[in-house]
PDB file of C-alpha atoms in Angstrom:
ATOM      1  CA  LEU C 246     156.414  80.684  71.615  1.00 86.00           C
ATOM      2  CA  GLY C 247     157.486  78.725  68.560  1.00 86.00           C
ATOM      3  CA  ASP C 248     160.714  77.421  70.082  1.00 92.00           C
ATOM      4  CA  THR C 249     161.129  73.687  70.603  1.00 93.00           C
ATOM      5  CA  VAL C 250     161.470  72.635  74.233  1.00 96.00           C
ATOM      6  CA  SER C 251     163.135  69.298  74.942  1.00 96.00           C
ATOM      7  CA  GLY C 252     163.469  67.454  78.214  1.00 97.00           C
ATOM      8  CA  ALA C 253     163.216  64.074  79.861  1.00 97.00           C
ATOM      9  CA  ILE C 254     161.389  62.398  82.688  1.00 96.00           C
ATOM     10  CA  SER C 255     164.417  60.462  83.913  1.00 95.00           C
ATOM     11  CA  VAL C 256     163.107  59.011  87.163  1.00 94.00           C
ATOM     12  CA  ALA C 257     159.697  57.677  88.103  1.00 91.00           C
ATOM     13  CA  GLY C 258     157.503  60.359  89.629  1.00 91.00           C
ATOM     14  CA  GLU C 259     159.470  63.275  88.170  1.00 94.00           C
ATOM     15  CA  GLN C 260     157.483  66.286  86.983  1.00 96.00           C
ATOM     16  CA  ASP C 261     159.059  68.939  84.788  1.00 97.00           C
ATOM     17  CA  LEU C 262     157.670  72.476  85.031  1.00 98.00           C
ATOM     18  CA  TYR C 263     157.815  75.235  82.410  1.00 97.00           C
ATOM     19  CA  SER C 264     156.569  78.838  82.531  1.00 97.00           C
ATOM     20  CA  LEU C 265     154.692  80.624  79.783  1.00 96.00           C
ATOM     21  CA  ALA C 266     153.795  84.326  79.979  1.00 96.00           C
ATOM     22  CA  LEU C 267     151.236  85.783  77.590  1.00 97.00           C
ATOM     23  CA  ALA C 268     151.038  89.572  77.338  1.00 96.00           C
ATOM     24  CA  THR C 269     147.761  89.382  75.392  1.00 96.00           C
ATOM     25  CA  ASP C 270     144.936  86.913  74.876  1.00 96.00           C
ATOM     26  CA  SER C 271     146.214  84.252  72.474  1.00 95.00           C
ATOM     27  CA  ARG C 272     145.158  81.285  70.384  1.00 92.00           C
ATOM     28  CA  LEU C 273     147.884  78.659  70.705  1.00 93.00           C
ATOM     29  CA  HIS C 274     148.506  75.163  69.413  1.00 90.00           C
ATOM     30  CA  PHE C 275     150.439  72.639  71.527  1.00 90.00           C
ATOM     31  CA  ASP C 276     152.635  70.856  68.982  1.00 88.00           C
ATOM     32  CA  SER C 277     153.677  67.549  70.487  1.00 89.00           C
ATOM     33  CA  LEU C 278     156.850  66.466  68.783  1.00 88.00           C
ATOM     34  CA  THR C 279     156.808  63.222  70.770  1.00 89.00           C
ATOM     35  CA  ASP C 280     154.700  60.181  69.928  1.00 85.00           C
ATOM     36  CA  ASN C 281     154.514  58.633  73.391  1.00 89.00           C
ATOM     37  CA  ALA C 282     151.248  57.754  75.145  1.00 88.00           C
ATOM     38  CA  THR C 283     152.911  57.502  78.576  1.00 92.00           C
ATOM     39  CA  LEU C 284     153.777  61.218  78.652  1.00 95.00           C
ATOM     40  CA  ASN C 285     151.165  63.768  79.734  1.00 94.00           C
ATOM     41  CA  TRP C 286     150.997  67.522  80.050  1.00 94.00           C
ATOM     42  CA  THR C 287     148.915  69.820  82.203  1.00 95.00           C
ATOM     43  CA  LEU C 288     148.515  73.553  81.698  1.00 96.00           C
ATOM     44  CA  THR C 289     147.355  75.861  84.483  1.00 97.00           C
ATOM     45  CA  GLY C 290     146.901  79.610  84.375  1.00 97.00           C
ATOM     46  CA  PRO C 291     144.794  82.552  85.516  1.00 97.00           C
ATOM     47  CA  ALA C 292     141.516  80.640  85.022  1.00 92.00           C
ATOM     48  CA  GLY C 293     142.786  77.454  86.703  1.00 96.00           C
ATOM     49  CA  THR C 294     143.472  74.195  84.889  1.00 96.00           C
ATOM     50  CA  VAL C 295     143.160  74.614  81.131  1.00 93.00           C
ATOM     51  CA  VAL C 296     144.413  71.149  80.156  1.00 92.00           C
ATOM     52  CA  ASN C 297     144.613  68.243  82.574  1.00 92.00           C
ATOM     53  CA  ALA C 298     146.941  65.272  81.975  1.00 91.00           C
ATOM     54  CA  ARG C 299     146.528  65.209  78.199  1.00 91.00           C
ATOM     55  CA  SER C 300     148.621  62.570  76.449  1.00 89.00           C
ATOM     56  CA  PHE C 301     151.464  63.805  74.250  1.00 89.00           C
ATOM     57  CA  GLN C 302     150.387  61.198  71.710  1.00 84.00           C
ATOM     58  CA  LEU C 303     146.854  62.586  71.361  1.00 80.00           C
ATOM     59  CA  SER C 304     147.516  66.297  71.809  1.00 79.00           C
ATOM     60  CA  ASP C 305     147.522  67.229  68.140  1.00 73.00           C
ATOM     61  CA  SER C 306     146.602  64.000  66.395  1.00 66.00           C
ATOM     62  CA  PHE C 307     143.822  63.505  63.880  1.00 63.00           C
ATOM     63  CA  ASP C 308     141.346  62.367  66.525  1.00 62.00           C
ATOM     64  CA  PHE C 309     141.663  65.443  68.715  1.00 64.00           C
ATOM     65  CA  ALA C 310     139.665  68.575  67.954  1.00 54.00           C
ATOM     66  CA  PRO C 311     139.811  71.459  68.266  1.00 61.00           C
ATOM     67  CA  PRO C 312     143.587  71.443  68.366  1.00 74.00           C
ATOM     68  CA  LEU C 313     143.947  74.914  69.816  1.00 85.00           C
ATOM     69  CA  LEU C 314     143.828  76.689  73.114  1.00 91.00           C
ATOM     70  CA  SER C 315     142.181  80.084  73.623  1.00 92.00           C
ATOM     71  CA  LEU C 316     144.136  81.581  76.499  1.00 95.00           C
ATOM     72  CA  VAL C 317     143.720  84.860  78.347  1.00 96.00           C
ATOM     73  CA  ALA C 318     146.758  87.020  79.027  1.00 97.00           C
ATOM     74  CA  GLY C 319     148.703  85.983  82.101  1.00 98.00           C
ATOM     75  CA  SER C 320     151.197  83.528  83.534  1.00 98.00           C
ATOM     76  CA  TYR C 321     150.890  79.802  82.875  1.00 98.00           C
ATOM     77  CA  THR C 322     152.662  76.694  84.124  1.00 98.00           C
ATOM     78  CA  LEU C 323     153.049  73.623  81.960  1.00 97.00           C
ATOM     79  CA  MET C 324     153.764  70.380  83.800  1.00 97.00           C
ATOM     80  CA  VAL C 325     155.089  67.312  81.988  1.00 97.00           C
ATOM     81  CA  ASP C 326     154.901  63.946  83.713  1.00 95.00           C
ATOM     82  CA  ALA C 327     154.693  60.269  82.857  1.00 94.00           C
ATOM     83  CA  ASN C 328     152.291  57.485  83.767  1.00 91.00           C
ATOM     84  CA  ALA C 329     153.234  55.202  86.672  1.00 85.00           C
ATOM     85  CA  ASP C 330     156.927  54.294  86.589  1.00 84.00           C
ATOM     86  CA  SER C 331     157.547  55.443  83.004  1.00 90.00           C
ATOM     87  CA  THR C 332     160.534  57.486  81.904  1.00 93.00           C
ATOM     88  CA  ALA C 333     160.952  59.098  78.500  1.00 94.00           C
ATOM     89  CA  SER C 334     162.394  62.014  76.561  1.00 96.00           C
ATOM     90  CA  TYR C 335     160.068  64.568  75.007  1.00 96.00           C
ATOM     91  CA  SER C 336     159.879  67.658  72.824  1.00 94.00           C
ATOM     92  CA  PHE C 337     157.093  70.143  72.241  1.00 95.00           C
ATOM     93  CA  ARG C 338     156.421  73.711  71.218  1.00 92.00           C
ATOM     94  CA  PHE C 339     153.573  76.190  71.436  1.00 94.00           C
ATOM     95  CA  LEU C 340     152.620  77.743  68.105  1.00 92.00           C
ATOM     96  CA  ASP C 341     150.737  81.041  67.977  1.00 93.00           C
ATOM     97  CA  PHE C 342     147.943  81.190  65.404  1.00 89.00           C
ATOM     98  CA  ALA C 343     148.598  84.931  65.020  1.00 91.00           C
ATOM     99  CA  ALA C 344     152.119  84.091  63.786  1.00 91.00           C
ATOM    100  CA  ALA C 345     150.966  81.433  61.302  1.00 89.00           C
ATOM    101  CA  GLN C 346     152.348  81.734  57.790  1.00 89.00           C
ATOM    102  CA  VAL C 347     150.030  83.819  55.608  1.00 92.00           C
ATOM    103  CA  LEU C 348     148.927  82.190  52.392  1.00 90.00           C
ATOM    104  CA  THR C 349     147.180  83.599  49.374  1.00 88.00           C
ATOM    105  CA  PRO C 350     144.126  81.644  48.207  1.00 85.00           C
ATOM    106  CA  GLY C 351     144.751  80.157  44.775  1.00 84.00           C
ATOM    107  CA  THR C 352     148.526  79.972  45.268  1.00 86.00           C
ATOM    108  CA  PRO C 353     149.932  76.462  45.830  1.00 83.00           C
ATOM    109  CA  VAL C 354     151.753  75.912  49.121  1.00 81.00           C
ATOM    110  CA  SER C 355     154.525  73.391  49.603  1.00 80.00           C
ATOM    111  CA  GLY C 356     156.367  72.327  52.692  1.00 77.00           C
ATOM    112  CA  ASP C 357     157.436  69.342  54.702  1.00 73.00           C
ATOM    113  CA  LEU C 358     156.716  67.867  58.081  1.00 72.00           C
ATOM    114  CA  THR C 359     160.048  67.330  59.780  1.00 70.00           C
ATOM    115  CA  PRO C 360     159.754  65.591  62.131  1.00 63.00           C
ATOM    116  CA  ALA C 361     156.792  63.745  60.653  1.00 62.00           C
ATOM    117  CA  ASN C 362     154.582  64.478  63.666  1.00 70.00           C
ATOM    118  CA  GLU C 363     155.100  68.256  63.682  1.00 68.00           C
ATOM    119  CA  SER C 364     152.337  70.744  62.961  1.00 76.00           C
ATOM    120  CA  ASP C 365     152.552  73.618  60.507  1.00 79.00           C
ATOM    121  CA  LEU C 366     150.117  76.531  60.769  1.00 76.00           C
ATOM    122  CA  TYR C 367     148.863  78.689  57.908  1.00 84.00           C
ATOM    123  CA  ARG C 368     146.276  81.449  57.788  1.00 87.00           C
ATOM    124  CA  PHE C 369     144.347  83.416  55.212  1.00 87.00           C
ATOM    125  CA  THR C 370     141.692  86.100  55.188  1.00 89.00           C
ATOM    126  CA  ALA C 371     138.108  85.201  54.326  1.00 90.00           C
ATOM    127  CA  VAL C 372     134.657  86.567  54.993  1.00 88.00           C
ATOM    128  CA  ALA C 373     131.337  84.830  55.472  1.00 88.00           C
ATOM    129  CA  GLY C 374     130.001  83.656  52.124  1.00 89.00           C
ATOM    130  CA  ASP C 375     133.424  83.098  50.513  1.00 88.00           C
ATOM    131  CA  ARG C 376     133.853  79.704  48.882  1.00 85.00           C
ATOM    132  CA  PHE C 377     137.102  77.740  48.809  1.00 85.00           C
ATOM    133  CA  PHE C 378     138.265  74.467  47.328  1.00 80.00           C
ATOM    134  CA  PHE C 379     141.196  72.878  49.196  1.00 81.00           C
ATOM    135  CA  ASP C 380     143.214  70.786  46.754  1.00 80.00           C
ATOM    136  CA  VAL C 381     145.800  68.275  47.965  1.00 78.00           C
ATOM    137  CA  GLN C 382     148.682  68.455  45.505  1.00 75.00           C
ATOM    138  CA  THR C 383     150.893  65.799  47.106  1.00 70.00           C
ATOM    139  CA  GLY C 384     149.217  63.696  49.767  1.00 66.00           C
ATOM    140  CA  ILE C 385     150.700  62.262  52.930  1.00 69.00           C
ATOM    141  CA  SER C 386     148.879  59.163  54.111  1.00 70.00           C
ATOM    142  CA  ASN C 387     149.362  59.652  57.847  1.00 70.00           C
ATOM    143  CA  ALA C 388     148.871  63.442  58.071  1.00 71.00           C
ATOM    144  CA  THR C 389     145.768  65.532  58.741  1.00 74.00           C
ATOM    145  CA  TRP C 390     144.799  68.993  57.641  1.00 78.00           C
ATOM    146  CA  ARG C 391     142.182  71.142  59.293  1.00 77.00           C
ATOM    147  CA  LEU C 392     140.525  74.490  58.789  1.00 80.00           C
ATOM    148  CA  ILE C 393     139.707  76.302  62.009  1.00 81.00           C
ATOM    149  CA  ASP C 394     137.725  79.524  62.025  1.00 84.00           C
ATOM    150  CA  PRO C 395     138.326  82.549  64.281  1.00 82.00           C
ATOM    151  CA  TYR C 396     135.702  81.177  66.695  1.00 82.00           C
ATOM    152  CA  ASN C 397     137.699  77.936  67.179  1.00 80.00           C
ATOM    153  CA  ASN C 398     135.271  75.817  65.152  1.00 83.00           C
ATOM    154  CA  THR C 399     136.790  73.075  63.010  1.00 82.00           C
ATOM    155  CA  LEU C 400     135.326  73.582  59.522  1.00 82.00           C
ATOM    156  CA  PHE C 401     136.985  70.443  58.208  1.00 78.00           C
ATOM    157  CA  SER C 402     139.471  67.848  59.373  1.00 79.00           C
ATOM    158  CA  ASN C 403     140.584  65.329  56.758  1.00 75.00           C
ATOM    159  CA  GLY C 404     143.407  62.976  55.996  1.00 72.00           C
ATOM    160  CA  PHE C 405     145.963  64.806  53.881  1.00 72.00           C
ATOM    161  CA  THR C 406     145.111  62.675  50.867  1.00 74.00           C
ATOM    162  CA  THR C 407     141.579  64.092  50.575  1.00 76.00           C
ATOM    163  CA  ASP C 408     140.542  67.328  48.877  1.00 75.00           C
ATOM    164  CA  GLU C 409     137.992  69.477  50.626  1.00 74.00           C
ATOM    165  CA  GLU C 410     135.275  70.180  48.102  1.00 81.00           C
ATOM    166  CA  THR C 411     133.945  73.706  47.804  1.00 84.00           C
ATOM    167  CA  LEU C 412     133.546  75.002  51.337  1.00 80.00           C
ATOM    168  CA  LEU C 413     131.277  77.922  52.145  1.00 81.00           C
ATOM    169  CA  ILE C 414     132.713  80.092  54.915  1.00 85.00           C
ATOM    170  CA  PRO C 415     129.874  80.356  57.458  1.00 83.00           C
ATOM    171  CA  ARG C 416     128.678  83.392  59.350  1.00 79.00           C
ATOM    172  CA  GLY C 417     130.154  83.796  62.862  1.00 66.00           C
TER     173      GLY C 417
END
């Protein structure tokens, strides 16, 4: 988890397989580091198919929600393939929400997206009834930020040029 995996579909019909073992139930984010609509990924595990032929291009983009997977402990297989006769290189990583960088409300956070299509995860502690204002300090026109609660609900999903006005943390 967290490490970048790189590979290539070098001949038509090739499928690359990767193993993922989870010792405990986990909330993961598939971070597609490849902007290519011809590449797809499928994830199978103890409960069967979790994700079926999802495009790398849409896996963590602004129009896909929720951008996380709630997975039970066990062994998983990730298959990468390409549409029709396509070939392409790819990179991805699984990010664990439990390992997200902790931030302190009220303290500015800075960082960068390198490559530009990567995802960065942050977390903070809140309880129902807390109110937060999310203030963009330096916007990025083609990035998105989201707040996802412990129940996998997206509380907001905005372009990273838009503040999120005072948000009331709902009851679970």
